[in-house]
Short mmCIF file of C-alpha atoms in Angstrom, two decimals:
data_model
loop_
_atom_site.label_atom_id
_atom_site.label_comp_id
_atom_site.label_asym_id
_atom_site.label_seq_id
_atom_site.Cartn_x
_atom_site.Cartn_y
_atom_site.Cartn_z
CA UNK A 1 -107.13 -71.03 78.82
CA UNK A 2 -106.90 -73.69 76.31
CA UNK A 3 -103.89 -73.88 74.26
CA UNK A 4 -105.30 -73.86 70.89
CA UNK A 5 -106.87 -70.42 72.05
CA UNK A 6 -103.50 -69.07 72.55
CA UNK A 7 -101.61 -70.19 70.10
CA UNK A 8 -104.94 -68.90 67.33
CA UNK A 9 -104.83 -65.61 69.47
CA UNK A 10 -100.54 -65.32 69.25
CA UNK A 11 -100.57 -66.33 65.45
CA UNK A 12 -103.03 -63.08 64.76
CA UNK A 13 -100.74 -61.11 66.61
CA UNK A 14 -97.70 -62.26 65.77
CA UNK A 15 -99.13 -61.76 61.67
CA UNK A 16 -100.53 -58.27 62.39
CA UNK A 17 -96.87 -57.28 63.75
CA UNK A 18 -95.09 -58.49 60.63
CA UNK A 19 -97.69 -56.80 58.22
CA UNK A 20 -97.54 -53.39 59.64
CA UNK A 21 -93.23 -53.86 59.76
CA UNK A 22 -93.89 -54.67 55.75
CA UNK A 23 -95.85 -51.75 55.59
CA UNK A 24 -93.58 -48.82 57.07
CA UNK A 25 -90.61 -50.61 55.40
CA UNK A 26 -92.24 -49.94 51.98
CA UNK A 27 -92.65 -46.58 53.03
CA UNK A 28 -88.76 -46.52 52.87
CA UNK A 29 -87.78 -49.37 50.56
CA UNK A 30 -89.75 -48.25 47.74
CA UNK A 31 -88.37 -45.54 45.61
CA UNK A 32 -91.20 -43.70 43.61
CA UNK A 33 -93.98 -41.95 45.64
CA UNK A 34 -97.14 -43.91 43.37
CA UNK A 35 -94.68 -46.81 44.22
CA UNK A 36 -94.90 -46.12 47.92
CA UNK A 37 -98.43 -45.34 47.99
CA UNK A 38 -98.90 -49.18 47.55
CA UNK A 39 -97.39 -50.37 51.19
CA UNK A 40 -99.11 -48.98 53.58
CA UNK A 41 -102.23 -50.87 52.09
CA UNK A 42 -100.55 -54.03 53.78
CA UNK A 43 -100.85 -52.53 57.29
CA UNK A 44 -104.12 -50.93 56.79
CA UNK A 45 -106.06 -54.15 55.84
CA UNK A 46 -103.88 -56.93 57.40
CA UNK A 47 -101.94 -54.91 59.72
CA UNK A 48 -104.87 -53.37 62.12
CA UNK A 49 -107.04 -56.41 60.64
CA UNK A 50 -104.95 -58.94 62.01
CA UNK A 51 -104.68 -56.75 64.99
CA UNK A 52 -108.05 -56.55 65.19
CA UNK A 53 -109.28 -60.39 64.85
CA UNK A 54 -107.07 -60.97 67.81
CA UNK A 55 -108.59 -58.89 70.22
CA UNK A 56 -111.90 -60.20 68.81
CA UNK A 57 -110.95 -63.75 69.41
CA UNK A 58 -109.40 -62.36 72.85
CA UNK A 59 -112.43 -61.12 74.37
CA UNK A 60 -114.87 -63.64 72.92
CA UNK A 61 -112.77 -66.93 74.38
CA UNK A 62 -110.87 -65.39 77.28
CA UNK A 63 -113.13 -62.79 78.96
CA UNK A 64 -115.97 -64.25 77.45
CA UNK A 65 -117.57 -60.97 76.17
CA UNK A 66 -118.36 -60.37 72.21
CA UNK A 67 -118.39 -56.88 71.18
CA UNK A 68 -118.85 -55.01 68.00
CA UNK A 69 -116.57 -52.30 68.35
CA UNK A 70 -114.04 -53.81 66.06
CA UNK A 71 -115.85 -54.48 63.16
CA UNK A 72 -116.84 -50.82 62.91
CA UNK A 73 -112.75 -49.97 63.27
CA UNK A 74 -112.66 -52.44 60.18
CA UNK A 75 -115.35 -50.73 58.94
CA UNK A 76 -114.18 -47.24 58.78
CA UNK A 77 -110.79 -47.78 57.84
CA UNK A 78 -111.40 -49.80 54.76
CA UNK A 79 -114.13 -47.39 53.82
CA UNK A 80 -112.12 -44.79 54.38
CA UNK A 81 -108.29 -45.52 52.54
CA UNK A 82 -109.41 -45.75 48.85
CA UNK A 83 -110.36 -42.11 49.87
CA UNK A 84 -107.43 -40.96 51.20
CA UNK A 85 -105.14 -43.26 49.00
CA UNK A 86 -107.48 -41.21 46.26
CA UNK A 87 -106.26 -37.37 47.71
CA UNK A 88 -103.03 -38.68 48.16
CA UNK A 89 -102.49 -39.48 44.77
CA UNK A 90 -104.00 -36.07 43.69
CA UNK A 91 -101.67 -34.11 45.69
CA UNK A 92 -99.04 -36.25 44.21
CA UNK A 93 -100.13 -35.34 40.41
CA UNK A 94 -100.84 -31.78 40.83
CA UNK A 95 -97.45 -31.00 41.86
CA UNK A 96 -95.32 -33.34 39.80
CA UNK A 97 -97.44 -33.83 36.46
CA UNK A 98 -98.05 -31.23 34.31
CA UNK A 99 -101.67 -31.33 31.85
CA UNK A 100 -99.56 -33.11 28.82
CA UNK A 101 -98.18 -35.98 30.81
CA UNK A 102 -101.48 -37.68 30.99
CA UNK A 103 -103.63 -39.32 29.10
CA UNK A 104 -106.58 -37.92 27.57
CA UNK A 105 -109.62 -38.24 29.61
CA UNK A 106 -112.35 -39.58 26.32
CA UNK A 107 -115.02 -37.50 28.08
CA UNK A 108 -116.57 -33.80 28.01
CA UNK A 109 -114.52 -32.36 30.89
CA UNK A 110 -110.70 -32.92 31.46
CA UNK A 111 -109.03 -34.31 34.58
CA UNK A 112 -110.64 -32.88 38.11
CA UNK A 113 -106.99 -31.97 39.18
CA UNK A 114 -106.86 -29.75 36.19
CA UNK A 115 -109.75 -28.46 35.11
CA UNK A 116 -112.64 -26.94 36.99
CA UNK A 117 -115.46 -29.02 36.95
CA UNK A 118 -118.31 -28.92 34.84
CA UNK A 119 -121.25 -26.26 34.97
CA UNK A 120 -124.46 -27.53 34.91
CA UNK A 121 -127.30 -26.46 32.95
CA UNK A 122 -129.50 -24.24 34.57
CA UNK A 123 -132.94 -25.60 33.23
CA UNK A 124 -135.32 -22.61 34.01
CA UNK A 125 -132.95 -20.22 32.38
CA UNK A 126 -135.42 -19.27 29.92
CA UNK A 127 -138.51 -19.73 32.18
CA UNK A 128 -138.65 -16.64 34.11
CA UNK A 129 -138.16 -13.47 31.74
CA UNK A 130 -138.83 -10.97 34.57
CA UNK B 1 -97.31 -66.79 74.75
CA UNK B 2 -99.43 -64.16 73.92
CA UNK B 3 -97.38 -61.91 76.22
CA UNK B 4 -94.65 -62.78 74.16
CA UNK B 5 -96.38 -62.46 70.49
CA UNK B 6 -97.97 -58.99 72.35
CA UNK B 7 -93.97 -57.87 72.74
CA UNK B 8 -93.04 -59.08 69.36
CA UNK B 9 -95.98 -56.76 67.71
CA UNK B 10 -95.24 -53.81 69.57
CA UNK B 11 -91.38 -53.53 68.54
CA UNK B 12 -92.59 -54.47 64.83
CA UNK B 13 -94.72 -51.17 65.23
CA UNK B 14 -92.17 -48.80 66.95
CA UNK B 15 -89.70 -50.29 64.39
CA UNK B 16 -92.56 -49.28 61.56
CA UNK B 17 -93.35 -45.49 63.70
CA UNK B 18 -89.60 -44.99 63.41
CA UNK B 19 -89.19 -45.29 59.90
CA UNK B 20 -92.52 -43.71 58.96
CA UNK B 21 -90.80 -40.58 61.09
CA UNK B 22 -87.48 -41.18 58.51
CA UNK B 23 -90.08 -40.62 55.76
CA UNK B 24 -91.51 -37.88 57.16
CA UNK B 25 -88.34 -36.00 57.71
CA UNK B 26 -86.63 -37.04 54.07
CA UNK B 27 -89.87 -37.07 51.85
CA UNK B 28 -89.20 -35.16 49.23
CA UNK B 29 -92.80 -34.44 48.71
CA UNK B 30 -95.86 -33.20 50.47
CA UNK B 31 -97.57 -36.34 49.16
CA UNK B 32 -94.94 -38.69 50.61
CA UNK B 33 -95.26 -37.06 54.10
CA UNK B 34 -99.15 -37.08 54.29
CA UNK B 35 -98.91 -40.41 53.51
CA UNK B 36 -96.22 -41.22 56.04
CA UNK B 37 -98.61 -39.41 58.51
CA UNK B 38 -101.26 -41.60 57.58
CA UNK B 39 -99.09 -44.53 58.04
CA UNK B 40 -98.29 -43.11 61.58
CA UNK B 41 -101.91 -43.00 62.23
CA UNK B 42 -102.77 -46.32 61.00
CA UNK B 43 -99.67 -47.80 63.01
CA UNK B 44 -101.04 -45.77 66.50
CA UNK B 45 -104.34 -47.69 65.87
CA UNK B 46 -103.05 -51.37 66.07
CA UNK B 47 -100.67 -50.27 68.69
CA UNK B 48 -103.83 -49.12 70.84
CA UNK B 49 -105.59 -52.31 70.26
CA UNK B 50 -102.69 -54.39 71.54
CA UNK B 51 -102.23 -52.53 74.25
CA UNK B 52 -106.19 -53.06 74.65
CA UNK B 53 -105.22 -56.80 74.56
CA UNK B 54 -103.15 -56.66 76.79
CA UNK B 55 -104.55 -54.21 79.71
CA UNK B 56 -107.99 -56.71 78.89
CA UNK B 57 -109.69 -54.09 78.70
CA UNK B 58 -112.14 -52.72 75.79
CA UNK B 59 -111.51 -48.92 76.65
CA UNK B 60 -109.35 -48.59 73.99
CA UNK B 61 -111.57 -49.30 71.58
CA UNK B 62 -112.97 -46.27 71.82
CA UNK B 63 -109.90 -44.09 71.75
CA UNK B 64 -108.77 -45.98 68.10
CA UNK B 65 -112.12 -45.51 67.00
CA UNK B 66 -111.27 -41.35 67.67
CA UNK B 67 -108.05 -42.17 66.23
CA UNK B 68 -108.96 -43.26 63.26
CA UNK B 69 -111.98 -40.50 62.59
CA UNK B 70 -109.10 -37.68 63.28
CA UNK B 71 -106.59 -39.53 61.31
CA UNK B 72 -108.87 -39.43 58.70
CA UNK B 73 -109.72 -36.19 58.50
CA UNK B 74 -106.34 -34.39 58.96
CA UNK B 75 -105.30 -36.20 55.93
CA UNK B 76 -108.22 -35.44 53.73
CA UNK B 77 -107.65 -31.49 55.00
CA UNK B 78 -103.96 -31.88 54.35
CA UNK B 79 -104.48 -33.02 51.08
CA UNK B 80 -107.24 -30.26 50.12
CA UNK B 81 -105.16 -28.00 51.12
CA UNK B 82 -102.25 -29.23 49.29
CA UNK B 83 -104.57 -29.03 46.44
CA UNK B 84 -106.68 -26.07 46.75
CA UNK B 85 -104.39 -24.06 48.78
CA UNK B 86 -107.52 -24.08 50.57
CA UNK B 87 -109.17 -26.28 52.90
CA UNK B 88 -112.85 -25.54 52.91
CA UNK B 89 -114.41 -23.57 50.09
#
């Protein structure tokens, strides 16, 4: 194996180690929980990203096969933390923040956490008499 | 030298699972332990792929791929359930 493969290949790994280490240490460094809801973004996207472009680069120039497999881990996960980052938060709010600590919402219906959501119109309401 | 930078990202890891576990024990919130959860999960995933790395083997793939589906779900039911007190309505 050429050495410019292995020292690409280490640096990935070697970056993917120190960005999930940043991550969990946020978990514990930080003091508010919306504070520490930011870290663990590190070691989601570079974290298992790094991780991930490694063993890309790994199978494609070592054991010359290409596979797909990690793009759809990449996939998933950054489809998938804006979501739970989302509930996260929620279950944060609803049992720290009461309705008055936040900001009015400038729309019909309050804040989803709060209020129940709005009813929709039932359009043949007046259609069908009997 | 990969062996090496392999062995240097798996103690960063366990370092990162052990204080995730510190969270989840001290967390003085529900929301701070489903997220430390979620940090566990995320954590297990590029721990799997190294290991995939360094078995050369694309096996594990798969089982991060599970990993990361289950993760996601048990933290989306968690949090429902913190909210709703209920997890499907």
């Amino acid at each position: 194996m050429a050495p410019v493969t292995e020292i690409l290949i280490s640096f990935f790994i070697v970056v993917s180690g120190i960005f999930g280490l940043v991550g969990s240490y946020g978990l514990i460094k930080l003091r508010d929980t919306m504070q520490r809801l930011h870290a663990p973004t590190k070691a989601t996207t570079l974290g298992v990203g790094g991780a991930l472009i490694a063993s890309m680069l790994y199978f494609l120039l070592v054991k010359d096969s290409f596979s797909f497999h990690e793009l759809l881990i990449t996939l998933f996960l950054f489809l998938t933390a804006p979501i739970t980052a989302n509930f996260i938060s929620k279950a944060f709010m609803v049992s720290n923040l009461r309705p008055k600590d936040v900001p009015e919402t400038g729309r019909d219906y309050g804040w989803a956490i709060y209020d129940d959501p709005p009813q929709l119109k039932e359009p043949e309401a007046e259609g069908k008499g009997e | 030298m990969i062996e090496i930078a392999l062995l240097f990202a798996f103690g960063c890891y366990s370092l990162g699972l052990l204080f995730n576990l510190w969270r989840i024990t001290r967390g003085p919130d529900a929301a701070d332990r489903i997220l430390a959860l979620d940090t566990m999960v995320i954590n297990v995933i590029a721990l799997l792929i190294l290991y995939g790395i360094r078995e050369g083997t694309s096996v594990y793939y798969e089982a991060s791929m599970l990993v990361a589906m289950v993760g996601f779900v048990s933290t989306v039911a968690y949090c429902r359930f913190i909210l709703r007190g209920d997890i499907i309505e």
